[in-house]
Coordinates of C-alpha atoms in Angstrom, one line a residue:
M1 CA 0.1 -0.1 0.0
K2 CA 1.5 3.2 -1.3
N3 CA -0.9 5.5 -2.4
I4 CA -3.3 7.2 0.2
A5 CA -5.7 9.5 -0.9
V6 CA -7.4 11.9 1.8
I7 CA -10.5 13.4 1.2
G8 CA -10.9 16.9 2.9
A9 CA -8.0 19.4 3.8
G10 CA -9.5 20.5 7.0
T11 CA -8.4 20.2 10.3
M12 CA -8.4 16.5 10.4
G13 CA -7.8 15.7 6.5
N14 CA -4.5 17.9 6.7
G15 CA -3.4 15.9 9.9
I16 CA -4.0 12.7 8.1
A17 CA -2.3 13.7 5.2
H18 CA 0.7 15.0 7.3
T19 CA 0.8 11.5 9.1
F20 CA 0.8 9.4 5.7
A21 CA 3.4 11.6 4.1
Q22 CA 5.8 11.7 7.1
S23 CA 5.7 7.9 7.4
G24 CA 6.8 7.7 3.5
F25 CA 3.4 7.3 2.0
K26 CA 2.7 9.0 -1.5
V27 CA -0.6 11.0 -0.5
Q28 CA -3.1 12.8 -2.6
L29 CA -5.2 15.6 -0.7
I30 CA -8.2 16.2 -2.2
D31 CA -10.8 19.0 -1.8
I32 CA -13.0 20.9 -4.0
S33 CA -11.8 24.3 -2.4
E34 CA -8.0 25.6 -4.1
A35 CA -8.6 27.7 -0.8
S36 CA -9.0 25.1 1.4
L37 CA -6.0 23.2 -0.1
K38 CA -3.5 25.9 0.6
R39 CA -4.5 26.4 4.1
G40 CA -4.3 22.8 4.6
M41 CA -0.8 22.6 3.2
D42 CA 0.1 25.9 5.1
T43 CA -0.8 24.2 8.2
I44 CA 1.3 21.0 7.6
S45 CA 4.2 23.2 6.6
K46 CA 3.5 25.2 10.1
N47 CA 3.5 22.0 12.1
L48 CA 6.4 20.4 10.5
D49 CA 8.5 23.7 11.1
R50 CA 7.4 23.2 14.8
M51 CA 8.6 19.6 14.7
V52 CA 12.1 21.0 13.2
S53 CA 12.7 23.7 16.0
K54 CA 12.0 20.9 18.7
E55 CA 14.6 18.9 16.3
K56 CA 11.9 15.9 16.0
I57 CA 12.7 16.0 12.4
T58 CA 15.5 17.6 10.5
E59 CA 14.7 20.2 7.5
A60 CA 15.3 17.8 4.9
Q61 CA 12.4 15.3 6.5
K62 CA 10.3 18.2 6.6
Q63 CA 10.6 18.7 2.5
E64 CA 10.5 15.1 2.0
T65 CA 7.3 15.1 3.8
L66 CA 6.0 17.8 1.6
D67 CA 7.3 16.5 -1.5
N68 CA 5.0 13.2 -0.8
I69 CA 1.9 15.1 -0.9
T70 CA 0.1 16.1 -4.1
T71 CA -3.3 18.4 -4.0
Y72 CA -6.0 18.0 -6.3
T73 CA -9.3 19.3 -6.8
D74 CA -10.8 16.8 -8.7
V75 CA -11.9 13.4 -6.8
V76 CA -11.9 11.0 -9.5
E77 CA -8.2 12.4 -10.6
G78 CA -7.2 12.3 -7.1
V79 CA -8.2 8.5 -6.1
E80 CA -6.9 7.3 -9.8
Y81 CA -4.0 5.1 -8.0
A82 CA -5.3 5.1 -4.4
S83 CA -5.0 1.6 -2.5
L84 CA -6.7 3.7 0.5
V85 CA -9.2 6.5 0.6
V86 CA -9.6 8.0 4.0
E87 CA -12.6 10.5 4.1
A88 CA -12.3 13.2 6.2
A89 CA -14.9 15.7 5.3
T90 CA -17.7 17.6 7.5
E91 CA -19.6 15.6 10.0
N92 CA -22.8 15.2 7.7
I93 CA -24.3 12.0 6.8
D94 CA -25.9 13.2 3.5
L95 CA -22.7 14.6 2.4
K96 CA -20.6 11.2 3.3
L97 CA -23.1 8.8 1.3
K98 CA -22.6 11.1 -1.5
I99 CA -19.0 10.9 -1.5
F100 CA -18.9 7.2 -0.6
K101 CA -21.1 6.7 -3.9
Q102 CA -18.5 8.6 -5.9
L103 CA -15.7 6.9 -4.6
D104 CA -17.0 3.2 -5.3
E105 CA -17.4 4.4 -8.7
A106 CA -14.3 6.3 -8.9
C107 CA -12.0 3.7 -7.4
S108 CA -10.5 0.5 -8.5
E109 CA -12.4 -2.5 -7.3
D110 CA -9.7 -3.3 -4.7
T111 CA -9.0 -0.1 -3.1
I112 CA -10.4 0.1 1.0
L113 CA -12.9 2.5 1.7
A114 CA -12.2 4.3 5.1
T115 CA -14.0 7.0 7.0
N116 CA -12.7 9.3 9.7
T117 CA -16.3 9.6 11.1
S118 CA -16.4 10.1 14.7
S119 CA -20.2 9.0 15.2
I120 CA -21.8 8.0 11.9
S121 CA -22.5 4.4 11.3
I122 CA -20.0 2.7 9.2
T123 CA -22.5 0.0 7.9
Q124 CA -24.7 2.7 6.5
I125 CA -22.0 4.5 4.7
A126 CA -20.9 1.1 3.5
A127 CA -24.5 0.3 2.2
V128 CA -24.1 2.8 -0.6
T129 CA -21.3 1.2 -2.0
N130 CA -20.9 -2.2 -4.0
R131 CA -18.0 -3.0 -1.6
P132 CA -19.4 -3.0 1.9
S133 CA -16.6 -5.9 3.0
Q134 CA -14.0 -3.2 2.1
V135 CA -15.3 0.1 3.9
I136 CA -14.1 0.6 7.4
G137 CA -13.8 3.0 10.0
M138 CA -10.3 4.8 10.7
H139 CA -11.3 7.4 13.5
F140 CA -8.1 9.5 14.2
M141 CA -7.7 11.8 17.0
N142 CA -7.0 15.5 17.0
P143 CA -4.1 16.9 16.5
V144 CA -3.8 13.8 14.1
P145 CA 0.2 13.8 14.1
I146 CA 0.6 13.7 18.1
M147 CA -2.2 11.9 18.9
K148 CA -1.5 8.0 19.3
L149 CA -5.1 6.1 19.1
V150 CA -7.0 5.2 15.9
E151 CA -10.3 3.8 16.6
I152 CA -10.5 1.2 13.9
I153 CA -14.3 0.4 13.4
R154 CA -15.7 -2.3 11.5
G155 CA -18.9 -2.0 9.9
Y156 CA -21.4 -5.0 10.0
N157 CA -19.8 -6.5 6.5
T158 CA -16.1 -5.5 7.0
S159 CA -14.0 -8.2 6.0
D160 CA -11.5 -9.6 8.6
A161 CA -8.8 -9.4 5.9
V162 CA -9.5 -5.6 5.3
T163 CA -9.8 -4.8 9.4
N164 CA -6.4 -6.8 9.8
T165 CA -4.9 -4.3 6.7
I166 CA -5.7 -1.4 8.5
M167 CA -4.8 -2.2 11.7
E168 CA -1.2 -3.1 10.6
L169 CA -0.9 0.2 8.4
S170 CA -2.3 2.3 11.6
R171 CA 0.9 0.5 13.5
K172 CA 3.0 1.5 10.6
L173 CA 2.1 4.9 11.1
G174 CA 3.2 5.0 14.6
K175 CA -0.1 5.0 16.0
T176 CA -2.1 2.3 18.4
P177 CA -4.9 0.9 16.6
T178 CA -8.0 -0.1 18.8
E179 CA -10.5 -2.5 17.1
V180 CA -14.1 -1.5 18.3
N181 CA -17.8 -2.4 16.9
D182 CA -20.2 -0.1 14.8
Y183 CA -22.8 1.3 17.5
P184 CA -23.4 5.2 17.5
G185 CA -20.4 7.3 19.1
F186 CA -18.4 4.0 18.8
V187 CA -16.3 4.2 22.3
A188 CA -14.4 7.4 22.4
N189 CA -17.1 9.6 21.8
R190 CA -19.6 7.5 23.4
I191 CA -17.9 8.2 26.9
L192 CA -16.5 11.6 25.8
M193 CA -19.4 13.4 24.7
P194 CA -22.2 12.7 27.6
M195 CA -19.2 14.2 30.0
L196 CA -18.6 17.3 28.0
N197 CA -22.4 17.7 27.8
E198 CA -22.9 17.0 31.6
S199 CA -19.7 19.7 32.1
I200 CA -22.3 22.2 29.9
E201 CA -25.4 21.2 32.1
T202 CA -23.5 21.7 35.4
L203 CA -22.6 25.4 33.8
Y204 CA -26.2 25.8 32.8
N205 CA -27.6 25.1 36.0
G206 CA -25.5 27.7 37.7
V207 CA -23.6 24.9 39.6
A208 CA -20.3 26.2 39.2
G209 CA -18.6 28.7 36.7
V210 CA -16.4 27.8 33.3
E211 CA -13.0 28.1 34.7
E212 CA -14.4 26.2 38.3
I213 CA -15.9 23.1 36.3
D214 CA -12.8 22.8 34.1
T215 CA -10.6 23.3 37.4
V216 CA -12.2 20.8 39.1
M217 CA -11.7 18.2 36.4
K218 CA -8.4 19.3 35.6
L219 CA -6.9 18.8 39.0
G220 CA -9.5 16.6 40.4
M221 CA -9.6 14.1 37.6
A222 CA -6.1 14.9 36.2
H223 CA -7.3 15.7 32.7
P224 CA -4.8 17.5 30.5
M225 CA -7.4 20.2 29.8
G226 CA -11.2 21.1 31.2
P227 CA -14.3 19.6 29.5
L228 CA -15.6 22.9 28.5
Q229 CA -12.3 24.0 27.2
L230 CA -12.0 20.8 25.2
A231 CA -15.6 21.2 23.8
D232 CA -14.3 24.6 22.5
F233 CA -11.3 22.9 21.0
I234 CA -13.1 20.0 19.4
G235 CA -15.7 22.7 18.1
L236 CA -19.2 23.2 19.9
D237 CA -20.6 22.6 16.5
V238 CA -19.3 19.1 16.2
C239 CA -20.1 18.3 19.8
L240 CA -23.7 18.9 19.0
S241 CA -23.8 16.8 15.8
I242 CA -22.4 13.6 17.6
L243 CA -24.6 13.9 20.3
N244 CA -27.3 14.4 18.1
V245 CA -26.0 11.0 16.1
M246 CA -26.0 9.3 19.6
Y247 CA -29.7 10.4 20.5
D248 CA -31.0 9.5 17.4
G249 CA -29.1 5.8 17.3
F250 CA -30.0 5.0 21.1
K251 CA -33.1 7.1 21.8
N252 CA -31.9 7.6 25.3
P253 CA -32.4 11.0 27.0
K254 CA -29.0 10.9 28.4
Y255 CA -27.5 11.7 25.2
A256 CA -29.8 14.6 24.3
P257 CA -27.8 17.9 24.1
C258 CA -27.8 20.6 26.8
P259 CA -30.2 23.5 25.3
L260 CA -27.2 25.8 26.2
L261 CA -25.1 24.1 23.8
V262 CA -27.7 24.0 21.2
N263 CA -28.3 27.9 21.8
M264 CA -24.5 28.6 21.5
V265 CA -24.2 26.5 18.1
R266 CA -27.2 28.5 16.7
A267 CA -25.3 31.9 17.6
G268 CA -22.1 30.7 15.9
K269 CA -20.3 30.7 19.2
L270 CA -18.6 27.7 18.2
G271 CA -15.4 27.5 20.0
V272 CA -11.8 28.3 19.1
K273 CA -12.9 28.3 15.0
S274 CA -15.4 31.0 15.8
G275 CA -13.1 32.9 18.1
E276 CA -15.6 32.3 21.0
G277 CA -17.3 29.7 22.9
F278 CA -17.2 29.0 26.7
Y279 CA -14.0 31.0 26.4
D280 CA -12.7 34.2 24.4
Y281 CA -10.3 33.5 22.0
S282 CA -10.0 37.1 20.3
E283 CA -6.6 37.4 21.6
S284 CA -5.3 34.2 21.7
R285 CA -6.2 30.5 20.9
K286 CA -5.7 29.4 24.3
A287 CA -8.2 29.4 26.9
E288 CA -7.3 32.2 29.1
H289 CA -10.5 34.4 29.3
V290 CA -14.0 33.3 30.0
A291 CA -16.6 34.6 27.6
K292 CA -18.2 37.5 28.8
Q293 CA -21.5 36.1 28.8
F294 CA -20.2 33.5 31.2
I295 CA -18.2 36.0 33.7
K296 CA -20.2 36.6 36.7

């Protein structure tokens, strides 16, 4: 497996492309937007510069990584020689189904199709293709070049051979693959999102403030960042989308999104990406200042 196509040049897509390219694979990074591709490549270059400055890689290794990536705005052209396609588009089921129908038609019959979805059913995605045994989930964690875990999600029809291939491939990337079955939220988000949602409920109910909630979890539970800061980092719109998928999938009220989360997403306060969430990021991308609406 030498040629890897990645669909989507956003945060997860460019991180996945970076990781494969740094491991010596030829990567075709695909996005319909030329501007998104430029931003994605700029991000990869800056992240590599950071690694050079920390002496984790050499300048030559940085250039080799960049040389391993070719960008495309045409999906059919980009996936022509791919042994594996990793879809990392927006967490939207209709968009993903459309992409997988297109990939199924454009890719060679032995190409494995993977999705980086964090919650959507692999079985449902696979069902729109003529190769359900070759469709699998590869849920990378953000930031992809740093985080070791990859959730490998088997759809109902995913073959043992494909699962074993992707598990071994993940190890070649220096990751720790963990096989899980196809249920809403898988393992990571099934456990994480209710915790984040409960932290928002705790704020919503006036039990404590933003900094207080985050401090309790950081110092009391040894979490590297507080749950409200983490929600801002993930994106409140992404958190809402995942909770909705789980609520629809299980019909269990414990997954129902907090009204505060719903209203913040409606208001466009999505966290780091929009400049404001539970914290104000207008001066820094670090969670240093609580957003005005939450200051007592």
